[in-house]
Coordinates of C-alpha atoms and ligand atoms in Angstrom, one line a residue:
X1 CA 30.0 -80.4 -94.8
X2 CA 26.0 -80.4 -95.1
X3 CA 24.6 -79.0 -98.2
X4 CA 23.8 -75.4 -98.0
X5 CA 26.5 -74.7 -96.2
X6 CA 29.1 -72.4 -97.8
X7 CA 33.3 -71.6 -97.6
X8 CA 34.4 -68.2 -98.3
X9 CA 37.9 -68.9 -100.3
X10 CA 39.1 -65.6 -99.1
X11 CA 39.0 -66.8 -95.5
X12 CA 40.4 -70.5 -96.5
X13 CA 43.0 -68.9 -98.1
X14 CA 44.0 -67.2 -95.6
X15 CA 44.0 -69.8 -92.9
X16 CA 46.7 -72.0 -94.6
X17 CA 49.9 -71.6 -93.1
X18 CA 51.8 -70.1 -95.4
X19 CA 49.5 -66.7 -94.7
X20 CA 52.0 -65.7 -92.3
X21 CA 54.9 -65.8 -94.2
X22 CA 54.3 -62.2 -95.4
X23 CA 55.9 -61.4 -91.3
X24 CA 59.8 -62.2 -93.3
X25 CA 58.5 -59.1 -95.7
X26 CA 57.6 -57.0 -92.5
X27 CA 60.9 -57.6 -91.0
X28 CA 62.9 -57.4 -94.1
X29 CA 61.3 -53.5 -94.8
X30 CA 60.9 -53.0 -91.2
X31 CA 64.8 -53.6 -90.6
X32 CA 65.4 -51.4 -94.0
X33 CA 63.2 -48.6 -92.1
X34 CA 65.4 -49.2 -89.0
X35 CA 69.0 -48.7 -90.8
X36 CA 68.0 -46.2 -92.8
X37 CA 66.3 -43.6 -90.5
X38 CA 69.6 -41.4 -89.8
X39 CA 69.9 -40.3 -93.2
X40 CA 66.1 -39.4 -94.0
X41 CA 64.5 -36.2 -93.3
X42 CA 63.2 -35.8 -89.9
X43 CA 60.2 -34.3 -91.1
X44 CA 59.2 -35.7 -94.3
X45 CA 59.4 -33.2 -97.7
X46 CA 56.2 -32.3 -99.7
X47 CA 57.0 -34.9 -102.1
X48 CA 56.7 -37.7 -99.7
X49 CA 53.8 -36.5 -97.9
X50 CA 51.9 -36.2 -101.4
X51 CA 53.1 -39.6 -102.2
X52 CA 50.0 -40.0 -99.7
X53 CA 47.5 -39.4 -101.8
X54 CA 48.0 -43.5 -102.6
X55 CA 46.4 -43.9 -100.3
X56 CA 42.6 -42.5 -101.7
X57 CA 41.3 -45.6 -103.3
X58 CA 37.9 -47.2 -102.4
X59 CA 37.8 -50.4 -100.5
X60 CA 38.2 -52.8 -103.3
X61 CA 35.6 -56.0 -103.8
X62 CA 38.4 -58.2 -104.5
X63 CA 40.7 -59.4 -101.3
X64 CA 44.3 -58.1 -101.4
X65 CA 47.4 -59.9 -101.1
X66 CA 49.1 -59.8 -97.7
X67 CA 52.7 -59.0 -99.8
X68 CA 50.8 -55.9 -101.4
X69 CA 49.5 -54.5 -98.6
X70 CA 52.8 -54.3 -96.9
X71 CA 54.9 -53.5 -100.0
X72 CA 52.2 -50.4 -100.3
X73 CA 52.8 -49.1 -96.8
X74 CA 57.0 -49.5 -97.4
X75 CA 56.4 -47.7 -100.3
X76 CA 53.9 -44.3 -99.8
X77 CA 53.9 -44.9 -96.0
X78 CA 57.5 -45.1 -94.8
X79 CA 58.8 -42.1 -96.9
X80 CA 56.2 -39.8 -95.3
X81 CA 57.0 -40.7 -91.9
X82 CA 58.7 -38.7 -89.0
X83 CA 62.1 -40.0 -88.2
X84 CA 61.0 -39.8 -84.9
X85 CA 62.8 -43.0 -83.5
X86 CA 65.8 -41.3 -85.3
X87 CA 68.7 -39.7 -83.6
X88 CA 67.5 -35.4 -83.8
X89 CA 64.3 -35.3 -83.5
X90 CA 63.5 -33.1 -80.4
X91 CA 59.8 -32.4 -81.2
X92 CA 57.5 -32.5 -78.6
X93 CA 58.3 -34.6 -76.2
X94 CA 57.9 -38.2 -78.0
X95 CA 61.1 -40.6 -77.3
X96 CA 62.7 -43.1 -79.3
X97 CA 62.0 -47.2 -79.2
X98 CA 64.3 -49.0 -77.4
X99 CA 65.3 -52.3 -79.4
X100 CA 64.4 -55.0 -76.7
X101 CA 60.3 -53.7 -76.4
X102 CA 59.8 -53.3 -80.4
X103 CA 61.1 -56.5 -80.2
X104 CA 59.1 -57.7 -77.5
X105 CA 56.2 -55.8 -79.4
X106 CA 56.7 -58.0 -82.3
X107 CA 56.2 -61.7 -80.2
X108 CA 53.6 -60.6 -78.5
X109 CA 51.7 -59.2 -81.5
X110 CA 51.8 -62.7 -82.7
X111 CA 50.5 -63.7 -79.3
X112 CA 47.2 -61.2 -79.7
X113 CA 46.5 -61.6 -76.2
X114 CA 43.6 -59.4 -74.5
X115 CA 44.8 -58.1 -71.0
X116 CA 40.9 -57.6 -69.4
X117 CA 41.2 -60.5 -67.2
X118 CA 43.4 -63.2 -66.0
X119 CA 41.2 -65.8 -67.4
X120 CA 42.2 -64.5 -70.8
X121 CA 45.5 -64.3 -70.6
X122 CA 47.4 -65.5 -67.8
X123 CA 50.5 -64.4 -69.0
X124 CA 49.6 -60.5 -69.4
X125 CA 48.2 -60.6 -65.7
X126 CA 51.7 -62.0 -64.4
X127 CA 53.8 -59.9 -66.2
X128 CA 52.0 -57.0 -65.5
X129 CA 51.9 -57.6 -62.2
X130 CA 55.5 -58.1 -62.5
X131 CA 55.8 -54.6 -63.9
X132 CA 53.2 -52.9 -61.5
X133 CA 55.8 -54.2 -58.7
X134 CA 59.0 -53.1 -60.5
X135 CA 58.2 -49.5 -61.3
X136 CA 56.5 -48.8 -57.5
X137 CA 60.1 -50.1 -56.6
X138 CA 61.8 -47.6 -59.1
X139 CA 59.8 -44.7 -58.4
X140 CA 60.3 -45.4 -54.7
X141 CA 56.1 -45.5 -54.2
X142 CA 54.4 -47.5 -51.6
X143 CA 54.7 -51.1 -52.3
X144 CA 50.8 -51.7 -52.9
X145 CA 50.3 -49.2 -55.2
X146 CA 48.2 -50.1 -58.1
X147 CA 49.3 -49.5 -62.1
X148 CA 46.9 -49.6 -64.6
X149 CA 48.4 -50.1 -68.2
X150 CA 47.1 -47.6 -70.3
X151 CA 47.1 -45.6 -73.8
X152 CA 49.0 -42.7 -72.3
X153 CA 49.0 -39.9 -70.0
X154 CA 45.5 -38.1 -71.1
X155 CA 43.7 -41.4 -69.8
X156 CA 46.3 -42.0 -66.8
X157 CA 45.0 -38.7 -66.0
X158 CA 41.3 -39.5 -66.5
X159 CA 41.7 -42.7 -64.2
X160 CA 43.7 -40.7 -61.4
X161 CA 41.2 -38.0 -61.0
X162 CA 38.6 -40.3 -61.4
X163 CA 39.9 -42.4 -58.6
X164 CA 40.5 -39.3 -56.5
X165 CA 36.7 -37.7 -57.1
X166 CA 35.1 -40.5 -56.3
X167 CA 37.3 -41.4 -52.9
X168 CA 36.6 -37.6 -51.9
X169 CA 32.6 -37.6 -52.3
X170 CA 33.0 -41.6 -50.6
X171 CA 34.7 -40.1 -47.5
X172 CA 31.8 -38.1 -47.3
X173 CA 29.1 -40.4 -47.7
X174 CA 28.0 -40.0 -51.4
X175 CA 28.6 -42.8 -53.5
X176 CA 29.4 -40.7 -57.1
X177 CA 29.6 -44.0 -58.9
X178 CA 25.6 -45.4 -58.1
X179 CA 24.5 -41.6 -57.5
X180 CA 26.0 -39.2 -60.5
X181 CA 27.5 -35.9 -59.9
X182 CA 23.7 -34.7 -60.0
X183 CA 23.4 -33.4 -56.5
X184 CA 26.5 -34.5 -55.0
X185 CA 28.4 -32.6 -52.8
X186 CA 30.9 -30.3 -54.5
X187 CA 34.0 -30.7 -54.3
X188 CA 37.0 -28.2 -54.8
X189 CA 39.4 -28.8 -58.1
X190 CA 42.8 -26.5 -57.6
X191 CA 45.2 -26.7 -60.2
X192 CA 48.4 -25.2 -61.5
X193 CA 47.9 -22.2 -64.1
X194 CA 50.4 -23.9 -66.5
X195 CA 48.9 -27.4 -65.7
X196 CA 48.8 -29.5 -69.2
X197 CA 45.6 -29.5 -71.7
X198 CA 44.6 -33.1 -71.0
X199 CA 44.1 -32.2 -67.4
X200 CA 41.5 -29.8 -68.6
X201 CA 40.0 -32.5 -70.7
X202 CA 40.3 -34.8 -68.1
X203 CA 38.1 -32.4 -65.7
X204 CA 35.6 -31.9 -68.1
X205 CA 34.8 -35.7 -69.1
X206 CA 34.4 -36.1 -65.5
X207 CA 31.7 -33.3 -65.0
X208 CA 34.4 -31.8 -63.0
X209 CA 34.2 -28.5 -65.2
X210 CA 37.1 -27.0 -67.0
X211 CA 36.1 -23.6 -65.7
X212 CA 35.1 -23.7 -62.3
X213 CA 38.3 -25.0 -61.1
X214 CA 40.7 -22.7 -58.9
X215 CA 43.9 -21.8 -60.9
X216 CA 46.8 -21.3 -59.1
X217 CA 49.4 -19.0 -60.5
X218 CA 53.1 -19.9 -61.6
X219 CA 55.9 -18.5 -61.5
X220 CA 58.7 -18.0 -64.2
X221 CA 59.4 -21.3 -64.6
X222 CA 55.4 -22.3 -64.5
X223 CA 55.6 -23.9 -60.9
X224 CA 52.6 -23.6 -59.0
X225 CA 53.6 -20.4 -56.6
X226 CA 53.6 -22.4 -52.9
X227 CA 51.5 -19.0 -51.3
X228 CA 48.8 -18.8 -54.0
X229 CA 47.6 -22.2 -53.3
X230 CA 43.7 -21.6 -52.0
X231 CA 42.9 -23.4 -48.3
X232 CA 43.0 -27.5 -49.2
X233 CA 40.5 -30.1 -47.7
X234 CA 39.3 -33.1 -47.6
X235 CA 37.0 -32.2 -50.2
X236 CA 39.6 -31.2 -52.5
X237 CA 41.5 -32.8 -55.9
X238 CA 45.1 -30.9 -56.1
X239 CA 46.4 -31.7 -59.1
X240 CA 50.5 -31.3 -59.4
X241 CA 52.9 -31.3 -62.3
X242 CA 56.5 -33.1 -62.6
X243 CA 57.9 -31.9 -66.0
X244 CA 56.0 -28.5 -67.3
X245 CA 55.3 -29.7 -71.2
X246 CA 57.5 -26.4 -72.0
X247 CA 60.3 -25.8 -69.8
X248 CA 60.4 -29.0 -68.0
X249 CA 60.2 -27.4 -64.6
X250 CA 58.5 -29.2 -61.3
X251 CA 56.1 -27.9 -58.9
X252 CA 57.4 -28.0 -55.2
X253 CA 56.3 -31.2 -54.1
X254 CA 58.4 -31.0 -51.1
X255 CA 56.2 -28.0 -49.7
X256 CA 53.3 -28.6 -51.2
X257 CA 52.5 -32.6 -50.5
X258 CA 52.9 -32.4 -46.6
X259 CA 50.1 -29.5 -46.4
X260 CA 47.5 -31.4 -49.2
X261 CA 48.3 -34.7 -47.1
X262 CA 47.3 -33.0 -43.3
X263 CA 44.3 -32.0 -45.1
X264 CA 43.1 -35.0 -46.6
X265 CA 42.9 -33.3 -50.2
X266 CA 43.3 -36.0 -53.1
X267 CA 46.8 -35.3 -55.1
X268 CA 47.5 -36.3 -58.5
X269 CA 50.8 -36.0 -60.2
X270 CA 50.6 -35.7 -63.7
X271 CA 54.6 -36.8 -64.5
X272 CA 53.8 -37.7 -68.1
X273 CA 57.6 -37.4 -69.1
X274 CA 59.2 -36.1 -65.3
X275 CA 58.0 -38.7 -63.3
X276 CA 60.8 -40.9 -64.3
X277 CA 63.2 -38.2 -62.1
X278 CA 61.6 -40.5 -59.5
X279 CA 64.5 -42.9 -60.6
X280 CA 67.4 -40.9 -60.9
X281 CA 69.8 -40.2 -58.2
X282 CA 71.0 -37.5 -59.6
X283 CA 67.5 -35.9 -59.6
X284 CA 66.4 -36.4 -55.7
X285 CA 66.1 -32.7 -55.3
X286 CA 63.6 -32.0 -58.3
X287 CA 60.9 -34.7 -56.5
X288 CA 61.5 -35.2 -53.1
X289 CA 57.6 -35.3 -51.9
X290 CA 56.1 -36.5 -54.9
X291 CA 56.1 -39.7 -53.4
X292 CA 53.6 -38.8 -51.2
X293 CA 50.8 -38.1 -53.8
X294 CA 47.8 -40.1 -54.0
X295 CA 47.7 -40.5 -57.9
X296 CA 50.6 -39.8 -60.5
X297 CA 50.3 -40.4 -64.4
X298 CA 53.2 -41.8 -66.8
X299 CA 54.3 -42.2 -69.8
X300 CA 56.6 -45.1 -70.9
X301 CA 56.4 -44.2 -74.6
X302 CA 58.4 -40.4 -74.0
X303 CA 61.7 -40.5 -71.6
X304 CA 61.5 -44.4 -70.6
X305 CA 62.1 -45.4 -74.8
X306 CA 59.1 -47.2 -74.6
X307 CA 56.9 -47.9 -77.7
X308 CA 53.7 -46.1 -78.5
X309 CA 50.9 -46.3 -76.6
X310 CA 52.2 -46.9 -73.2
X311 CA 50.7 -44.9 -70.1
X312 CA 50.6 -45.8 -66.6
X313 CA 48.2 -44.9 -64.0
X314 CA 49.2 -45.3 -60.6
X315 CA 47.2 -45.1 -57.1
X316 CA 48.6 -45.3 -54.1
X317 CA 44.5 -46.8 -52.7
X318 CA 44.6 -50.0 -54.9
X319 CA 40.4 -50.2 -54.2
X320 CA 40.2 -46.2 -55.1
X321 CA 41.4 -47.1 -58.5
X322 CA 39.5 -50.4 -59.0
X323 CA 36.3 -49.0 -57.6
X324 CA 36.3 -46.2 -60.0
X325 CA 37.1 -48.3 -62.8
X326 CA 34.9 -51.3 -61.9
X327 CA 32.8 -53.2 -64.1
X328 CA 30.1 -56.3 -63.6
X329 CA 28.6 -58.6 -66.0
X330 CA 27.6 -61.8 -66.0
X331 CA 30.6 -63.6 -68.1
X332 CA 33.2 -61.5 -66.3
X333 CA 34.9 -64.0 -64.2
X334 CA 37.0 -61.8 -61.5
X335 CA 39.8 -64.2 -59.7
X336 CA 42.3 -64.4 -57.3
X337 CA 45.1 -62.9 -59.6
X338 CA 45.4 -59.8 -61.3
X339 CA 42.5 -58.8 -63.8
X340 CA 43.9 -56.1 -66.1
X341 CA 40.6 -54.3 -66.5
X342 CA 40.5 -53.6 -62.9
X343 CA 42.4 -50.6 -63.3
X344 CA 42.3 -49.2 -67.0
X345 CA 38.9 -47.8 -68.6
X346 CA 39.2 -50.4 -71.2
X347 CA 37.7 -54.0 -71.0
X348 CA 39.8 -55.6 -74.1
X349 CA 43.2 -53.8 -74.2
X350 CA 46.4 -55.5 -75.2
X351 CA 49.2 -57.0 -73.0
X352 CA 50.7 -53.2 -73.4
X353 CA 52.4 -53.7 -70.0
X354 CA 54.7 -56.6 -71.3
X355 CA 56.1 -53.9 -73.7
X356 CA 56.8 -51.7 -70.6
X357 CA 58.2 -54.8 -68.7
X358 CA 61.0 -55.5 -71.6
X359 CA 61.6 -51.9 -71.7
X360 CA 62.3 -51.8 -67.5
X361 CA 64.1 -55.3 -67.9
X362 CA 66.4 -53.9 -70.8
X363 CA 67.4 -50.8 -69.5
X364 CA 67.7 -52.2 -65.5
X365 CA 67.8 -50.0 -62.4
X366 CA 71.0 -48.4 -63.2
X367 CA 70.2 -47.4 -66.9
X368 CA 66.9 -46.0 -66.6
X369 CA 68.8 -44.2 -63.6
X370 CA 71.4 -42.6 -66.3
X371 CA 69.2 -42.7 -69.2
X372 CA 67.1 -40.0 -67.5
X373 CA 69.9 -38.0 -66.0
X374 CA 71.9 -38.2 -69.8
X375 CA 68.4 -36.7 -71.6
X376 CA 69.3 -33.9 -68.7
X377 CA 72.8 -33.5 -69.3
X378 CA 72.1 -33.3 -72.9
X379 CA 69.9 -30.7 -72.8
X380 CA 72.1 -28.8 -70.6
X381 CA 74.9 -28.9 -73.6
X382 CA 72.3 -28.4 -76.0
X383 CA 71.1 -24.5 -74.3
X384 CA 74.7 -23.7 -73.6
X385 CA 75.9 -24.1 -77.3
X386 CA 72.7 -21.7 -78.1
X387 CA 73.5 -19.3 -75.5
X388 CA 77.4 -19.4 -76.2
X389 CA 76.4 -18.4 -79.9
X390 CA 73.7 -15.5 -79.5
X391 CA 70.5 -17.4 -78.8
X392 CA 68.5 -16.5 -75.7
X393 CA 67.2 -19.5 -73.4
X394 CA 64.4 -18.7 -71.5
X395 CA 63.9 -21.6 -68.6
X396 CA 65.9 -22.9 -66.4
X397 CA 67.2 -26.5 -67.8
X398 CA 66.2 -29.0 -65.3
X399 CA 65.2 -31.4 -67.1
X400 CA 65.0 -32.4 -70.9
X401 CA 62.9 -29.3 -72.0
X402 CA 65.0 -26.2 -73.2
X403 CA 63.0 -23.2 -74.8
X404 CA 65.1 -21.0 -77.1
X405 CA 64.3 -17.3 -78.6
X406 CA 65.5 -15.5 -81.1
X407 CA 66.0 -11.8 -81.0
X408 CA 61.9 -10.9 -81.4
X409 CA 58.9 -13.4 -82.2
X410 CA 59.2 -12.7 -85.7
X411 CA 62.9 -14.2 -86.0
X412 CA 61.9 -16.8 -84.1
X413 CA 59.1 -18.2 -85.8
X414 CA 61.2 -18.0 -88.9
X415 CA 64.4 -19.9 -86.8
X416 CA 61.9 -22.5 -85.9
X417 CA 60.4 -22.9 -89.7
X418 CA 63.7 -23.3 -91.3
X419 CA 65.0 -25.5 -88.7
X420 CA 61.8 -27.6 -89.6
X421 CA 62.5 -27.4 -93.5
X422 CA 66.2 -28.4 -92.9
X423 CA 65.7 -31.5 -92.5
X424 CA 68.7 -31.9 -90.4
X425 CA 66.7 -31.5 -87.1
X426 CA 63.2 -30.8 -85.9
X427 CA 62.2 -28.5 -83.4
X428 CA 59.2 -27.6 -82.6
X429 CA 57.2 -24.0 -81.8
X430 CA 55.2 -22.7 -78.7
X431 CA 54.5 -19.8 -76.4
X432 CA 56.3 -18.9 -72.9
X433 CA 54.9 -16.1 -71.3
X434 CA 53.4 -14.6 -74.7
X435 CA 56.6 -15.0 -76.2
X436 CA 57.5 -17.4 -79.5
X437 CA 59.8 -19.9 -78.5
X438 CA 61.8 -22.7 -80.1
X439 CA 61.1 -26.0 -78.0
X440 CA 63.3 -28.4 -77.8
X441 CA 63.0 -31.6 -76.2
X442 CA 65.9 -34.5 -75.7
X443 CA 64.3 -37.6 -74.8
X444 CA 65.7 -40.5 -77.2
X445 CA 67.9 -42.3 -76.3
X446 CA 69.6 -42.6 -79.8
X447 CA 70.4 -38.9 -79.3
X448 CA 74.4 -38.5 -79.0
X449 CA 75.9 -35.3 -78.2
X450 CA 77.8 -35.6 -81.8
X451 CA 73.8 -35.3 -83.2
X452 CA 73.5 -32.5 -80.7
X453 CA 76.9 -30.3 -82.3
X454 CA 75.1 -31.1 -85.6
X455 CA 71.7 -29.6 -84.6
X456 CA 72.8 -26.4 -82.5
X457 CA 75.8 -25.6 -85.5
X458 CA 72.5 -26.1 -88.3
X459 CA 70.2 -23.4 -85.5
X460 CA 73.2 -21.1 -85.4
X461 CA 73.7 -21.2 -89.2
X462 CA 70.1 -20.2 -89.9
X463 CA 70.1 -17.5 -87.5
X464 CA 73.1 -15.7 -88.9
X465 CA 71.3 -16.0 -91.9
X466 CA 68.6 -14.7 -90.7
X467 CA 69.9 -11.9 -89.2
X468 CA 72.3 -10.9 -92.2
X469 CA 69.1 -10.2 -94.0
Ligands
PLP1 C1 52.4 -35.7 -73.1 C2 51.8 -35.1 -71.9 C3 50.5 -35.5 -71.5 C4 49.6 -36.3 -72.4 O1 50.1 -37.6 -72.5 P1 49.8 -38.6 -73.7 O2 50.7 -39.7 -73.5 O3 50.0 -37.8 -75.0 O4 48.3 -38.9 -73.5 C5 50.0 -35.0 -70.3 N1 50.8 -34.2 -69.5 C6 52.1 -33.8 -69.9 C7 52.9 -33.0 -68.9 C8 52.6 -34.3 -71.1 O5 53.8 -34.0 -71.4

């Protein structure tokens, strides 16, 4: 080495092999985690949570050893965690982690690789294309269709609607993406009354408004009502729902997606959890038409298992998608295969879609197929113990989602705190038609209708306790 040229021992240090070996630790606490979830808390107590507070030091001078970095996060991180990946947690609507992608996680972790471009990593770009191919089959959607792997749903969203504004204002000969909204033609946003927050977030980012859009109203079971849907055209974004955050429901695709397609509206489904009823036989009547949308959002990290943060956007106008999303500079090397970054907002994003693959591969055609219809099932079993037992359930259960009242809003916010502080199970709260409701969501798979007796029997307890107050 010339002189005046220096070595930072922290860096040498932690190039030598043996850096690495700290990954036996990780699995060692990792498979502890794993076997020992069932018989933590679901929601952590105060005592874990303040256990926290470990974590309020300054950023030391002095380099940390790999081993004490992970034996600090086993010890004040793990205890305050949710046992989300656990067997009864129904909070939300968040899934579990199927063993095949955390495992496919872990080897392609080690790999690092950036999915922007094919030129970076020629494996992502295969196996996502792999993927993009296998769920159009699943969902039964044109065979072209285009998947961008994303964070979740709230960007899916972002990247259908920007996809479907900018097509619109193209069909009409303004050019959005050179131009700007300023002076553009408008265009007409109609969406459902019940339609989910990130839509509205969505619309806003995109200069779209979050107020002047036309609402349409539900009905009971927060569908979009079929008669209340203002005149469509080709100057219009219709935005759809296939799984209502609360009761699970799904707007009428079947009467809705003919009309918005002889117009030449834009549709986008926003199937965060739902859209998976796209693979289930036993589903067909919940979303036949939805096929025949322009744009639909996913999630693979809710009712497909998947890890966090897995979203998929899908287009049925590949170019749509890629135009909106399109970037040019001079190192970006475009080729004949697939560049990631065509179709996500990001530029560096990891090989997320190889998660998603392993997830698909593991479960095959015939177990996402049941997995989807069992989350239903359950659910089912889970409102009919409540209702068999004095609980009142408010939606329809066509899905996952079941929402649960007790006796007046009072009782039930104090059902749904207790449940919480159980430990047993976690539930969590929300509003249906200005009522308080207990939400409950099935959508792990680790979920077994044994954990479901458990849960209902520990509701029912608290309630007569409740009530013998
Ligand atoms: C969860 C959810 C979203 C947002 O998805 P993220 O993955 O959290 O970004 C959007 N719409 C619906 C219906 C959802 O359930």
């Amino acid at each position: 080495m010339k002189r005046g040229y220096f070595e930072s021992d922290i860096l040498k240090k932690m190039r030598e092999e043996e850096s690495f070996g700290v990954l036996d630790l990780s699995k060692e606490l990792a498979l502890k985690y794993i076997s020992s979830i069932d018989g933590k808390d679901v929601f952590p107590k105060d005592e874990a949570i303040s256990g926290l507070d470990n974590f309020n030091e300054d950023l030391g001078n002095i380099a940390e050893s790999p081993e004490n970095i992970i034996k600090m996060l086993d010890k004040y991180g793990s205890p305050a965690t949710v046992a989300q990946t656990g067997r009864r947690y129904f909070g939300f609507v968040t899934g579990g982690i199927i063993p095949a992608s955390l495992s496919a996680r872990w080897l392609i972790d080690a790999w690092d690789q950036n999915g922007a471009l094919y030129v970076i990593s020629p494996v992502a770009s295969k196996i996502e294309e792999v993927c993009e191919g296998w769920v159009n089959q699943l969902l039964n959607l044109p065979p072209d269709t285009a998947a961008g792997f994303v964070g979740g749903s709230a960007t899916a969203i972002l990247c259908g609607l920007a996809a479907g504004r900018n097509h619109l204002l193209n069909n009409i000969g303004y050019d959005v993406a050179k131009k700007g909204l300023f002076g553009a033609p408008e265009i007409k946003v109609v969406v459902g009354e019940q339609a989910h927050s990130t839509i509205f977030k969505a619309l806003s980012i995109l200069g779209l408004g979050a107020e002047r859009i036309i609402k349409v109203p539900s009905d009971g079971q927060g569908r979009m009502v079929v008669d209340k849907i203002s005149e469509l055209d080709n100057r219009t974004l219709l935005i759809m729902q296939a799984g209502n955050v609360n009761s699970g429901s799904f707007d009428d695709f079947k009467h809705i997606c003919p009309i918005a397609k002889r117009a030449n509206a834009w549709v986008h489904v926003d199937g965060a959890f739902g859209l998976w009823a796209l693979a289930c036989d036993g589903m067909k009547s919940l979303t036949e038409g939805a096929e025949m949308a322009d744009s639909w959002s996913v999630d693979a990290h809710k009712t497909l298992n998947a890890p966090y943060d897995n979203g998929i956007i899908l287009c049925r106008h590949r170019t749509a998608l890629s135009n909106a999303m399109h970037m040019t500079g001079s190192y970006i090397v475009y080729s004949e295969k697939r560049d990631g970054m065509l179709y996500t907002p990001e530029m560096s994003r990891r090989a997320r879609g190889i998660e998603v693959w392993a997830t698909l591969k593991a479960l095959g055609k015939k177990g996402i197929s049941e997995l989807v219809l069992e989350l239903h099932n359950k659910a089912k079993y889970f409102a009919e113990l409540l209702q068999d037992n004095g609980l009142e359930i408010l939606n329809d259960v066509v899905f996952n989602q079941v929402l649960v009242r007790y006796k007046d809003d009072e009782k039930t916010e104090k059902l749904i705190k207790m449940v919480q502080q159980s430990g047993v199970c976690w539930m969590g709260g929300s509003k249906w038609q200005d009522k308080s409701v207990m939400r409950i969501s099935v959508s792990s798979y680790k979920t077994s209708y044994e954990d479901i007796d458990i849960s209902a029997k520990e509701i029912i307890r608290i309630a007569n306790e409740i009530s013998a107050e």
